[in-house]
Amino acid sequence: MSQRTCLSIILAAGEGTRMKSAVPKVLHTIAGLPMVAHVVKAAEAAGSGELALVIGHGADEMRKAALKFAPKAEAFVQEKRLGTAHAVLAARAAISKGYDDILVMFGDTPLIDPEALAAARLKLAEGTAVVVVGFRTENPSGYGRLIEKAGKLVAIREEKDCSDEEKKITFCNGGLMAVAGRHALKLLDEVGSKNAKGEYYLTDIVEIAAAQGFDVVATEASFENALGINNRAELAQAEGIWQARRRREAMLSGVTLIAPETVFFSHDTEIGADTIVEPNVWFGPGVKIATGAKIHAFSHIEGATIASNCDVGPFARLRPGADLKTKAKVGNFCEVKQAIVEEGAKVNHLTYIGDARIGAGANIGAGTITCNYDGYSKFFTDIGEGAFIGSNSSLVAPVSIGKGGYIASGSVITESVPDDALAFGRARQRTLAGKGKELRERFSQAAAARKKG
Ligand code: UD1
Ligand code: CA
């Protein structure tokens, strides 16, 4: 089958008003990736080499977005929304190039399974002209019903066109269709608009092909394949299903999730075996975790690379560019951004590290801040191997602390510190015997005088 050429046509000219959004519906995200990009990924995973994206009139935002998630896709504009067959025909120029397999998918059905697509392609390879991926449901209302005779699919009837008898059918059109490329245009061109909605229905090619004696079949896949997103409640439902799948995949690949339902992955999260993730952890895009790491509760991590056996959190925030090397530790209430934390270095308490490098084995005391921003530009802080930064120090960048450098607690460091030097950047302490008591007496007398007067 891999030799067979395949074009995927993704219909994304949807109206999307029910999302109540300025953003086109199919650009709303699941696991941080636009839902239409999930469809693109599934098509690619099913071996579809070419991609046609059917978008609505003036959808510049869609074009721009598509450059990111599907740079090779060709966009076609459906000027008027006249139905799903009409939408597919907007990509006529692509279909005409001649493909063995044509897959039609909806941009608002993000959970489609590449295996369902591959199974449909397999049917085409066996000589079937049209394959419809169906699903069974107790509540079929709103879906097109699959009408079979003697094990063959003979028609798809949209809800509004169904007889009472047909409405009882629980085998439904999931919206995925595979069509033999050599028949596709001929079948599509025969579709008319005599139905309750007056639309050109893609689903009508089933009846047309069956009537001409072509082999037409329905395959069965799970309901998720058909879950179309029309509002934000359905978006959240799809997110939930996606997360549940991903958590399971992570656990089966050797990751411990103590409370899986409280851990949220991104579409591209990479996480190695023997990593333990405690409850309530959020992974934004771009996170790569090697093996044996511990991610403690309530950590928020995005754009970060975490090497093996690192310890993160609880309540850590790793932002883009955080790069933790082996056995590094970033503890509670610490934020790390665009910084390398070298092997075994520790940033354990209440600290901000931004635009910095922390040398191997260095210890960053509680409350340390790299002052990396002057309101206009960002500056770099370099901390040498084995350095010790005393608690509550401010390192005003650009600045560097040499290997083994030692910074006294509470320092404001504005000049670089050489290797093995000790730096104080604070006022010297003065202790005045008995002065505390004297001060208290003075203050209490003054307060009493104010009360009287
Ligand atoms: C469609 C199917 C139905 C199936 C259901 C599964 C048809 C006629 N009906 O119904 O059998 O059970 O999906 O969810 O195909 N679109 C365009 N241009 C158009 C019309 C639609 O791009 O002119 C796109 C929409 O953006 C959407 C998709 O095609 O992504 C499906 O269209 P929609 O009107 O939502 O079809 P359904 O009534 O849900
Ligand atoms: Ca729909």
Tab-separated table of C-alpha atoms and ligand atoms in Angstrom:
chain	number	residue	atom	x	y	z
A	1	MET	CA	0.000	0.000	0.000
A	2	SER	CA	2.848	2.353	0.698
A	3	GLN	CA	3.386	2.622	-3.057
A	4	ARG	CA	-0.073	4.056	-3.543
A	5	THR	CA	-0.280	7.816	-3.855
A	6	CYS	CA	-2.659	9.611	-1.547
A	7	LEU	CA	-4.217	13.063	-1.351
A	8	SER	CA	-5.921	14.194	1.852
A	9	ILE	CA	-8.549	16.863	1.535
A	10	ILE	CA	-9.346	18.598	4.793
A	11	LEU	CA	-12.537	20.650	4.859
A	12	ALA	CA	-12.128	23.682	7.042
A	13	ALA	CA	-14.426	26.294	5.563
A	14	GLY	CA	-16.637	26.101	8.635
A	15	GLU	CA	-18.651	28.993	9.970
A	16	GLY	CA	-17.730	28.467	13.599
A	17	THR	CA	-20.034	31.028	15.155
A	18	ARG	CA	-20.938	28.733	18.015
A	19	MET	CA	-17.416	29.029	19.367
A	20	LYS	CA	-18.207	32.729	20.054
A	21	SER	CA	-14.726	33.565	18.965
A	22	ALA	CA	-12.702	35.890	16.760
A	23	VAL	CA	-10.501	32.891	15.980
A	24	PRO	CA	-11.531	30.460	13.186
A	25	LYS	CA	-12.990	27.336	14.754
A	26	VAL	CA	-10.414	24.870	13.468
A	27	LEU	CA	-7.585	26.993	14.902
A	28	HIS	CA	-8.792	26.434	18.439
A	29	THR	CA	-6.306	24.145	20.099
A	30	ILE	CA	-6.215	20.727	21.691
A	31	ALA	CA	-3.076	20.003	23.677
A	32	GLY	CA	-1.715	23.298	22.380
A	33	LEU	CA	-2.081	22.402	18.697
A	34	PRO	CA	-4.846	23.715	16.393
A	35	MET	CA	-7.484	21.019	15.916
A	36	VAL	CA	-7.007	21.065	12.157
A	37	ALA	CA	-3.288	20.360	12.725
A	38	HIS	CA	-4.271	17.184	14.586
A	39	VAL	CA	-6.153	16.130	11.464
A	40	VAL	CA	-3.090	16.915	9.343
A	41	LYS	CA	-0.929	14.783	11.641
A	42	ALA	CA	-3.330	11.851	11.400
A	43	ALA	CA	-3.357	12.101	7.595
A	44	GLU	CA	0.427	12.106	7.541
A	45	ALA	CA	0.586	9.168	9.929
A	46	ALA	CA	-1.704	7.245	7.578
A	47	GLY	CA	0.833	7.785	4.807
A	48	SER	CA	-0.903	10.572	2.970
A	49	GLY	CA	1.762	12.459	1.044
A	50	GLU	CA	-0.241	15.383	-0.322
A	51	LEU	CA	-2.572	17.726	1.448
A	52	ALA	CA	-5.330	20.059	0.277
A	53	LEU	CA	-6.891	22.432	2.757
A	54	VAL	CA	-10.297	23.844	1.848
A	55	ILE	CA	-10.792	27.159	3.582
A	56	GLY	CA	-13.471	29.815	3.579
A	57	HIS	CA	-13.394	33.057	1.684
A	58	GLY	CA	-10.862	35.544	3.025
A	59	ALA	CA	-9.410	33.165	5.577
A	60	ASP	CA	-6.002	34.797	5.665
A	61	GLU	CA	-5.540	33.786	9.263
A	62	MET	CA	-6.020	30.149	8.260
A	63	ARG	CA	-3.463	30.433	5.472
A	64	LYS	CA	-0.932	31.971	7.803
A	65	ALA	CA	-1.507	29.335	10.466
A	66	ALA	CA	-1.354	26.508	7.935
A	67	LEU	CA	2.146	27.594	6.935
A	68	LYS	CA	3.221	26.466	10.386
A	69	PHE	CA	1.469	23.128	10.846
A	70	ALA	CA	1.173	22.092	7.201
A	71	PRO	CA	3.721	24.003	5.137
A	72	LYS	CA	3.295	21.673	2.173
A	73	ALA	CA	-0.481	21.881	2.059
A	74	GLU	CA	-2.154	23.586	-0.856
A	75	ALA	CA	-5.004	25.864	0.205
A	76	PHE	CA	-8.224	26.100	-1.823
A	77	VAL	CA	-10.919	28.638	-1.206
A	78	GLN	CA	-14.564	27.579	-1.179
A	79	GLU	CA	-16.191	30.926	-1.949
A	80	LYS	CA	-19.716	29.883	-0.950
A	81	ARG	CA	-20.675	27.245	1.580
A	82	LEU	CA	-22.784	25.014	-0.617
A	83	GLY	CA	-22.115	21.676	1.050
A	84	THR	CA	-19.426	19.118	1.697
A	85	ALA	CA	-19.282	17.795	-1.904
A	86	HIS	CA	-18.992	21.347	-3.172
A	87	ALA	CA	-16.205	21.940	-0.657
A	88	VAL	CA	-14.285	18.878	-1.853
A	89	LEU	CA	-14.632	20.095	-5.421
A	90	ALA	CA	-12.932	23.353	-4.456
A	91	ALA	CA	-9.816	21.169	-4.536
A	92	ARG	CA	-10.616	19.945	-8.047
A	93	ALA	CA	-7.209	21.035	-9.346
A	94	ALA	CA	-5.487	18.841	-6.775
A	95	ILE	CA	-7.762	15.845	-7.370
A	96	SER	CA	-7.161	16.171	-11.134
A	97	LYS	CA	-3.455	15.532	-10.654
A	98	GLY	CA	-4.406	11.884	-10.239
A	99	TYR	CA	-4.017	9.936	-6.998
A	100	ASP	CA	-4.719	6.330	-6.102
A	101	ASP	CA	-6.406	7.281	-2.833
A	102	ILE	CA	-8.339	10.373	-1.819
A	103	LEU	CA	-9.120	10.879	1.869
A	104	VAL	CA	-11.691	13.436	2.931
A	105	MET	CA	-11.621	14.664	6.504
A	106	PHE	CA	-13.189	17.494	8.469
A	107	GLY	CA	-10.955	20.083	10.115
A	108	ASP	CA	-13.203	20.162	13.178
A	109	THR	CA	-12.900	16.436	13.915
A	110	PRO	CA	-9.520	16.354	15.620
A	111	LEU	CA	-9.450	12.919	17.242
A	112	ILE	CA	-9.398	10.832	14.120
A	113	ASP	CA	-7.293	7.776	14.385
A	114	PRO	CA	-4.588	7.233	11.753
A	115	GLU	CA	-5.374	3.525	11.953
A	116	ALA	CA	-8.953	4.139	10.825
A	117	LEU	CA	-7.570	6.089	7.870
A	118	ALA	CA	-5.043	3.384	7.060
A	119	ALA	CA	-7.770	0.712	7.238
A	120	ALA	CA	-9.873	2.708	4.782
A	121	ARG	CA	-6.910	3.017	2.416
A	122	LEU	CA	-6.419	-0.718	2.621
A	123	LYS	CA	-9.986	-1.205	1.370
A	124	LEU	CA	-9.260	1.077	-1.571
A	125	ALA	CA	-6.189	-0.991	-2.359
A	126	GLU	CA	-8.469	-4.042	-2.518
A	127	GLY	CA	-10.551	-2.364	-5.219
A	128	THR	CA	-13.319	-0.650	-3.249
A	129	ALA	CA	-14.457	2.624	-4.795
A	130	VAL	CA	-15.803	4.376	-1.693
A	131	VAL	CA	-15.085	3.653	1.978
A	132	VAL	CA	-17.024	5.378	4.738
A	133	VAL	CA	-15.689	5.251	8.267
A	134	GLY	CA	-18.698	4.774	10.514
A	135	PHE	CA	-19.331	4.472	14.231
A	136	ARG	CA	-22.128	3.128	16.367
A	137	THR	CA	-23.917	5.244	18.920
A	138	GLU	CA	-26.987	5.111	21.094
A	139	ASN	CA	-27.667	8.725	20.271
A	140	PRO	CA	-27.353	9.105	16.491
A	141	SER	CA	-29.255	12.369	16.206
A	142	GLY	CA	-27.579	14.869	13.898
A	143	TYR	CA	-25.453	12.321	12.089
A	144	GLY	CA	-25.883	10.854	8.631
A	145	ARG	CA	-27.204	7.256	8.869
A	146	LEU	CA	-25.447	4.449	7.042
A	147	ILE	CA	-27.963	2.417	5.066
A	148	GLU	CA	-26.791	-1.092	4.263
A	149	LYS	CA	-28.266	-3.880	2.180
A	150	ALA	CA	-26.798	-7.360	2.299
A	151	GLY	CA	-23.626	-6.134	3.989
A	152	LYS	CA	-23.067	-3.446	1.387
A	153	LEU	CA	-23.426	0.255	1.974
A	154	VAL	CA	-26.039	1.636	-0.399
A	155	ALA	CA	-26.641	5.161	0.872
A	156	ILE	CA	-25.987	7.730	3.581
A	157	ARG	CA	-29.046	9.632	4.631
A	158	GLU	CA	-28.679	12.925	6.477
A	159	GLU	CA	-30.861	13.252	9.578
A	160	LYS	CA	-33.148	15.820	7.990
A	161	ASP	CA	-33.822	13.569	5.025
A	162	CYS	CA	-34.395	10.355	7.006
A	163	SER	CA	-37.678	8.484	7.241
A	164	ASP	CA	-38.787	7.572	10.776
A	165	GLU	CA	-37.535	4.032	10.156
A	166	GLU	CA	-34.122	5.294	8.984
A	167	LYS	CA	-33.787	7.563	11.997
A	168	LYS	CA	-33.637	4.435	14.169
A	169	ILE	CA	-30.390	3.333	12.537
A	170	THR	CA	-27.513	3.671	14.992
A	171	PHE	CA	-24.657	3.096	12.525
A	172	CYS	CA	-23.540	6.622	11.557
A	173	ASN	CA	-21.243	8.470	9.232
A	174	GLY	CA	-18.199	9.607	11.156
A	175	GLY	CA	-17.296	12.056	8.410
A	176	LEU	CA	-14.179	10.304	7.131
A	177	MET	CA	-14.328	9.059	3.618
A	178	ALA	CA	-11.878	7.379	1.307
A	179	VAL	CA	-12.498	7.467	-2.424
A	180	ALA	CA	-10.656	5.785	-5.262
A	181	GLY	CA	-8.861	8.618	-7.027
A	182	ARG	CA	-9.736	7.431	-10.512
A	183	HIS	CA	-13.483	7.665	-9.827
A	184	ALA	CA	-13.540	10.629	-7.468
A	185	LEU	CA	-14.239	13.537	-9.826
A	186	LYS	CA	-16.842	11.654	-11.831
A	187	LEU	CA	-18.746	10.700	-8.681
A	188	LEU	CA	-18.507	14.179	-7.153
A	189	ASP	CA	-19.700	15.855	-10.337
A	190	GLU	CA	-22.888	13.802	-10.241
A	191	VAL	CA	-23.891	15.059	-6.800
A	192	GLY	CA	-27.000	17.234	-6.851
A	193	SER	CA	-28.627	19.357	-4.172
A	194	LYS	CA	-32.109	17.855	-3.904
A	195	ASN	CA	-32.312	17.429	-0.139
A	196	ALA	CA	-33.754	19.120	2.899
A	197	LYS	CA	-30.839	21.565	3.189
A	198	GLY	CA	-30.397	22.164	-0.529
A	199	GLU	CA	-26.687	21.428	-0.175
A	200	TYR	CA	-24.305	19.379	-2.271
A	201	TYR	CA	-23.700	16.453	0.061
A	202	LEU	CA	-20.460	14.521	-0.153
A	203	THR	CA	-22.348	11.625	1.377
A	204	ASP	CA	-24.430	11.298	-1.809
A	205	ILE	CA	-21.501	9.755	-3.674
A	206	VAL	CA	-22.255	6.548	-1.785
A	207	GLU	CA	-25.643	6.112	-3.464
A	208	ILE	CA	-24.255	7.231	-6.816
A	209	ALA	CA	-21.358	4.766	-6.692
A	210	ALA	CA	-23.495	1.897	-5.383
A	211	ALA	CA	-26.075	2.440	-8.140
A	212	GLN	CA	-23.304	2.159	-10.732
A	213	GLY	CA	-22.240	-1.185	-9.320
A	214	PHE	CA	-19.063	-0.004	-7.603
A	215	ASP	CA	-17.974	-1.691	-4.419
A	216	VAL	CA	-18.883	0.606	-1.499
A	217	VAL	CA	-18.252	-0.324	2.139
A	218	ALA	CA	-18.516	1.064	5.628
A	219	THR	CA	-15.782	0.328	8.158
A	220	GLU	CA	-16.281	0.817	11.864
A	221	ALA	CA	-14.207	2.930	14.190
A	222	SER	CA	-14.698	4.367	17.647
A	223	PHE	CA	-16.934	7.357	18.318
A	224	GLU	CA	-13.962	9.634	18.966
A	225	ASN	CA	-13.162	9.518	15.272
A	226	ALA	CA	-16.376	11.362	14.623
A	227	LEU	CA	-16.355	13.826	17.480
A	228	GLY	CA	-16.959	17.128	15.729
A	229	ILE	CA	-16.235	20.273	17.678
A	230	ASN	CA	-18.889	22.948	17.432
A	231	ASN	CA	-18.579	24.769	20.733
A	232	ARG	CA	-16.156	25.126	23.606
A	233	ALA	CA	-17.822	22.432	25.670
A	234	GLU	CA	-17.082	19.929	22.913
A	235	LEU	CA	-13.591	21.371	22.644
A	236	ALA	CA	-13.030	20.567	26.321
A	237	GLN	CA	-14.486	17.088	25.798
A	238	ALA	CA	-12.018	16.440	22.973
A	239	GLU	CA	-9.172	17.792	25.111
A	240	GLY	CA	-10.191	15.351	27.844
A	241	ILE	CA	-10.186	12.379	25.487
A	242	TRP	CA	-6.840	13.431	24.008
A	243	GLN	CA	-5.275	13.826	27.458
A	244	ALA	CA	-6.611	10.458	28.622
A	245	ARG	CA	-5.039	8.765	25.585
A	246	ARG	CA	-1.719	10.529	26.098
A	247	ARG	CA	-1.564	9.734	29.812
A	248	ARG	CA	-2.149	6.082	29.108
A	249	GLU	CA	0.520	6.107	26.425
A	250	ALA	CA	2.968	7.761	28.847
A	251	MET	CA	2.263	5.224	31.596
A	252	LEU	CA	2.571	2.275	29.229
A	253	SER	CA	5.911	3.634	28.091
A	254	GLY	CA	7.266	3.590	31.651
A	255	VAL	CA	6.313	6.934	33.158
A	256	THR	CA	4.685	6.930	36.601
A	257	LEU	CA	1.744	9.294	36.927
A	258	ILE	CA	0.496	9.197	40.488
A	259	ALA	CA	-2.778	10.956	39.665
A	260	PRO	CA	-2.924	10.748	35.870
A	261	GLU	CA	-6.136	12.750	35.554
A	262	THR	CA	-4.369	15.805	37.001
A	263	VAL	CA	-1.397	15.813	34.613
A	264	PHE	CA	-1.736	17.696	31.322
A	265	PHE	CA	0.492	17.032	28.350
A	266	SER	CA	1.156	19.080	25.260
A	267	HIS	CA	0.927	17.644	21.750
A	268	ASP	CA	4.730	17.416	21.600
A	269	THR	CA	5.731	16.473	25.172
A	270	GLU	CA	8.568	13.947	25.269
A	271	ILE	CA	9.013	12.123	28.543
A	272	GLY	CA	11.381	9.254	29.302
A	273	ALA	CA	10.893	6.041	31.242
A	274	ASP	CA	11.146	5.981	35.031
A	275	THR	CA	10.189	9.599	35.287
A	276	ILE	CA	7.759	10.156	38.139
A	277	VAL	CA	5.193	12.887	37.762
A	278	GLU	CA	3.347	13.908	40.896
A	279	PRO	CA	-0.195	15.320	40.836
A	280	ASN	CA	-1.190	18.606	39.232
A	281	VAL	CA	1.567	19.149	36.708
A	282	TRP	CA	1.114	21.132	33.486
A	283	PHE	CA	3.299	20.594	30.417
A	284	GLY	CA	3.126	23.408	27.855
A	285	PRO	CA	4.616	22.998	24.391
A	286	GLY	CA	8.241	22.067	23.751
A	287	VAL	CA	9.064	19.969	26.812
A	288	LYS	CA	11.623	17.183	26.594
A	289	ILE	CA	12.340	15.046	29.644
A	290	ALA	CA	14.908	12.256	29.690
A	291	THR	CA	14.707	9.256	32.006
A	292	GLY	CA	14.419	9.016	35.774
A	293	ALA	CA	13.390	12.595	36.457
A	294	LYS	CA	11.113	13.562	39.323
A	295	ILE	CA	8.532	16.221	38.601
A	296	HIS	CA	6.950	17.174	41.896
A	297	ALA	CA	3.409	18.425	42.387
A	298	PHE	CA	2.091	21.717	40.988
A	299	SER	CA	4.885	22.394	38.542
A	300	HIS	CA	4.275	24.389	35.350
A	301	ILE	CA	6.727	23.504	32.602
A	302	GLU	CA	7.029	24.723	29.007
A	303	GLY	CA	9.784	24.893	26.412
A	304	ALA	CA	12.159	23.179	28.837
A	305	THR	CA	14.694	20.404	28.424
A	306	ILE	CA	15.207	18.215	31.456
A	307	ALA	CA	18.036	15.667	31.511
A	308	SER	CA	17.974	12.383	33.359
A	309	ASN	CA	17.549	12.210	37.126
A	310	CYS	CA	16.689	15.875	37.545
A	311	ASP	CA	14.433	16.981	40.356
A	312	VAL	CA	11.860	19.659	39.644
A	313	GLY	CA	9.358	21.285	41.984
A	314	PRO	CA	7.081	21.202	43.836
A	315	PHE	CA	5.696	24.510	42.549
A	316	ALA	CA	8.480	25.049	40.026
A	317	ARG	CA	8.008	27.092	36.914
A	318	LEU	CA	10.254	26.225	33.975
A	319	ARG	CA	9.845	28.592	31.064
A	320	PRO	CA	11.144	28.380	27.477
A	321	GLY	CA	14.878	27.849	27.240
A	322	ALA	CA	15.238	26.271	30.671
A	323	ASP	CA	17.839	23.579	30.105
A	324	LEU	CA	18.506	21.323	33.079
A	325	LYS	CA	21.462	18.968	32.799
A	326	THR	CA	21.796	15.652	34.592
A	327	LYS	CA	20.817	15.652	38.269
A	328	ALA	CA	20.114	19.366	38.364
A	329	LYS	CA	17.560	20.504	40.945
A	330	VAL	CA	15.035	23.295	40.692
A	331	GLY	CA	12.913	23.442	43.810
A	332	ASN	CA	9.839	25.150	45.184
A	333	PHE	CA	8.755	28.575	43.992
A	334	CYS	CA	11.646	28.871	41.554
A	335	GLU	CA	11.328	30.239	38.038
A	336	VAL	CA	13.925	29.415	35.384
A	337	LYS	CA	13.877	30.978	31.930
A	338	GLN	CA	16.428	30.793	29.090
A	339	ALA	CA	19.100	29.371	31.342
A	340	ILE	CA	21.339	26.343	31.537
A	341	VAL	CA	21.508	24.658	34.905
A	342	GLU	CA	24.567	22.437	34.630
A	343	GLU	CA	25.000	18.996	36.086
A	344	GLY	CA	24.120	18.696	39.759
A	345	ALA	CA	23.559	22.426	40.241
A	346	LYS	CA	20.866	23.344	42.774
A	347	VAL	CA	18.334	26.145	42.639
A	348	ASN	CA	16.168	25.099	45.497
A	349	HIS	CA	14.070	27.883	46.945
A	350	LEU	CA	12.207	31.020	45.881
A	351	THR	CA	14.526	32.078	43.090
A	352	TYR	CA	14.411	33.674	39.637
A	353	ILE	CA	17.038	32.575	37.152
A	354	GLY	CA	16.719	34.175	33.707
A	355	ASP	CA	19.244	34.512	30.867
A	356	ALA	CA	21.939	32.689	32.746
A	357	ARG	CA	24.237	29.730	33.040
A	358	ILE	CA	24.722	28.022	36.351
A	359	GLY	CA	27.883	25.943	36.497
A	360	ALA	CA	27.982	22.302	37.551
A	361	GLY	CA	27.460	21.740	41.255
A	362	ALA	CA	26.811	25.402	42.018
A	363	ASN	CA	24.400	26.179	44.849
A	364	ILE	CA	21.988	29.047	44.466
A	365	GLY	CA	20.666	30.198	47.811
A	366	ALA	CA	17.048	30.958	48.651
A	367	GLY	CA	15.696	34.181	47.201
A	368	THR	CA	18.472	34.723	44.665
A	369	ILE	CA	17.451	36.875	41.716
A	370	THR	CA	19.251	37.366	38.429
A	371	CYS	CA	18.374	40.950	37.523
A	372	ASN	CA	18.383	40.365	33.799
A	373	TYR	CA	16.243	43.235	32.512
A	374	ASP	CA	16.627	47.002	32.686
A	375	GLY	CA	13.287	47.730	31.113
A	376	TYR	CA	14.792	47.717	27.616
A	377	SER	CA	17.237	44.859	27.139
A	378	LYS	CA	18.051	41.472	28.599
A	379	PHE	CA	21.505	40.722	30.028
A	380	PHE	CA	23.346	37.523	30.858
A	381	THR	CA	24.547	36.154	34.182
A	382	ASP	CA	27.239	33.498	34.238
A	383	ILE	CA	27.818	31.523	37.405
A	384	GLY	CA	30.898	29.306	37.528
A	385	GLU	CA	31.206	25.691	38.512
A	386	GLY	CA	30.858	25.075	42.242
A	387	ALA	CA	29.983	28.672	43.064
A	388	PHE	CA	27.949	29.441	46.178
A	389	ILE	CA	25.412	32.239	46.006
A	390	GLY	CA	24.276	33.244	49.493
A	391	SER	CA	20.569	33.661	50.131
A	392	ASN	CA	18.715	36.761	49.046
A	393	SER	CA	21.374	37.961	46.627
A	394	SER	CA	20.688	40.051	43.540
A	395	LEU	CA	23.003	39.445	40.609
A	396	VAL	CA	22.724	42.497	38.384
A	397	ALA	CA	23.464	41.384	34.827
A	398	PRO	CA	25.616	41.481	32.864
A	399	VAL	CA	27.763	39.895	35.510
A	400	SER	CA	29.763	36.750	36.054
A	401	ILE	CA	30.735	34.808	39.127
A	402	GLY	CA	33.936	32.772	38.757
A	403	LYS	CA	34.369	29.084	39.525
A	404	GLY	CA	34.128	28.476	43.226
A	405	GLY	CA	33.115	32.087	43.810
A	406	TYR	CA	31.353	32.787	47.105
A	407	ILE	CA	28.702	35.466	47.420
A	408	ALA	CA	27.715	36.640	50.893
A	409	SER	CA	24.011	36.535	51.697
A	410	GLY	CA	22.005	39.608	50.897
A	411	SER	CA	24.504	40.934	48.394
A	412	VAL	CA	23.708	43.090	45.402
A	413	ILE	CA	26.409	42.067	42.945
A	414	THR	CA	27.067	44.585	40.172
A	415	GLU	CA	30.677	43.725	39.344
A	416	SER	CA	31.992	40.369	38.189
A	417	VAL	CA	33.632	38.169	40.811
A	418	PRO	CA	36.812	36.176	39.980
A	419	ASP	CA	37.296	32.435	40.625
A	420	ASP	CA	37.360	31.460	44.297
A	421	ALA	CA	36.818	35.056	45.479
A	422	LEU	CA	34.464	36.052	48.295
A	423	ALA	CA	32.224	39.017	47.523
A	424	PHE	CA	30.131	41.117	49.892
A	425	GLY	CA	27.733	43.578	48.330
A	426	ARG	CA	25.914	44.888	51.381
A	427	ALA	CA	26.268	47.379	54.209
A	428	ARG	CA	28.371	46.193	57.158
A	429	GLN	CA	26.339	45.286	60.261
A	430	ARG	CA	26.475	47.531	63.325
A	431	THR	CA	25.299	46.172	66.736
A	432	LEU	CA	24.633	48.705	69.480
A	433	ALA	CA	24.403	47.237	72.993
A	434	GLY	CA	21.241	48.163	74.925
A	435	LYS	CA	19.961	50.404	72.122
A	436	GLY	CA	16.988	48.146	71.377
A	437	LYS	CA	15.539	48.563	74.816
A	438	GLU	CA	16.142	52.331	74.787
A	439	LEU	CA	14.336	52.659	71.480
A	440	ARG	CA	11.325	50.716	72.710
A	441	GLU	CA	10.996	52.926	75.781
A	442	ARG	CA	11.189	56.093	73.691
A	443	PHE	CA	8.514	54.857	71.287
A	444	SER	CA	6.172	53.738	74.055
A	445	GLN	CA	6.413	57.093	75.868
A	446	ALA	CA	5.714	58.976	72.684
A	447	ALA	CA	2.645	56.825	72.011
A	448	ALA	CA	1.306	57.385	75.554
A	449	ALA	CA	1.787	61.170	75.209
A	450	ARG	CA	-0.170	61.158	71.934
A	451	LYS	CA	-3.054	59.267	73.564
A	452	LYS	CA	-3.327	61.774	76.436
A	453	GLY	CA	-3.072	64.921	74.343
B	1	UD1	C1	-21.501	15.709	8.203
B	1	UD1	C2	-21.978	14.554	7.323
B	1	UD1	C3	-22.742	13.555	8.183
B	1	UD1	C4	-21.843	13.060	9.281
B	1	UD1	C5	-21.285	14.224	10.116
B	1	UD1	C6	-20.229	13.732	11.043
B	1	UD1	C7	-22.363	15.467	5.082
B	1	UD1	C8	-23.393	15.950	4.127
B	1	UD1	N1	-22.812	15.112	6.293
B	1	UD1	O1	-22.667	16.359	8.703
B	1	UD1	O2	-23.165	12.471	7.383
B	1	UD1	O3	-22.563	12.179	10.118
B	1	UD1	O4	-20.668	15.193	9.251
B	1	UD1	O5	-19.784	14.766	11.857
B	1	UD1	O6	-21.211	15.415	4.744
B	1	UD1	N2	-17.866	22.202	5.206
B	1	UD1	C9	-17.262	22.998	4.279
B	1	UD1	N3	-17.998	23.571	3.309
B	1	UD1	C10	-19.337	23.385	3.212
B	1	UD1	C11	-19.964	22.569	4.162
B	1	UD1	C12	-19.191	21.985	5.157
B	1	UD1	O7	-16.041	23.203	4.327
B	1	UD1	O8	-19.950	23.938	2.281
B	1	UD1	C13	-17.076	21.569	6.259
B	1	UD1	C14	-17.422	22.113	7.625
B	1	UD1	O9	-16.556	23.168	7.994
B	1	UD1	C15	-17.203	20.914	8.520
B	1	UD1	C16	-17.481	19.738	7.619
B	1	UD1	O10	-17.391	20.199	6.289
B	1	UD1	O11	-15.855	20.836	8.950
B	1	UD1	C17	-18.822	19.070	7.887
B	1	UD1	O12	-19.864	19.967	7.603
B	1	UD1	P1	-21.133	20.088	8.510
B	1	UD1	O13	-22.055	21.082	7.888
B	1	UD1	O14	-20.739	20.312	9.906
B	1	UD1	O15	-21.757	18.632	8.336
B	1	UD1	P2	-22.675	17.833	9.349
B	1	UD1	O16	-24.065	18.339	9.234
B	1	UD1	O17	-22.058	17.807	10.675
B	2	CA	CA	-20.489	18.957	11.882
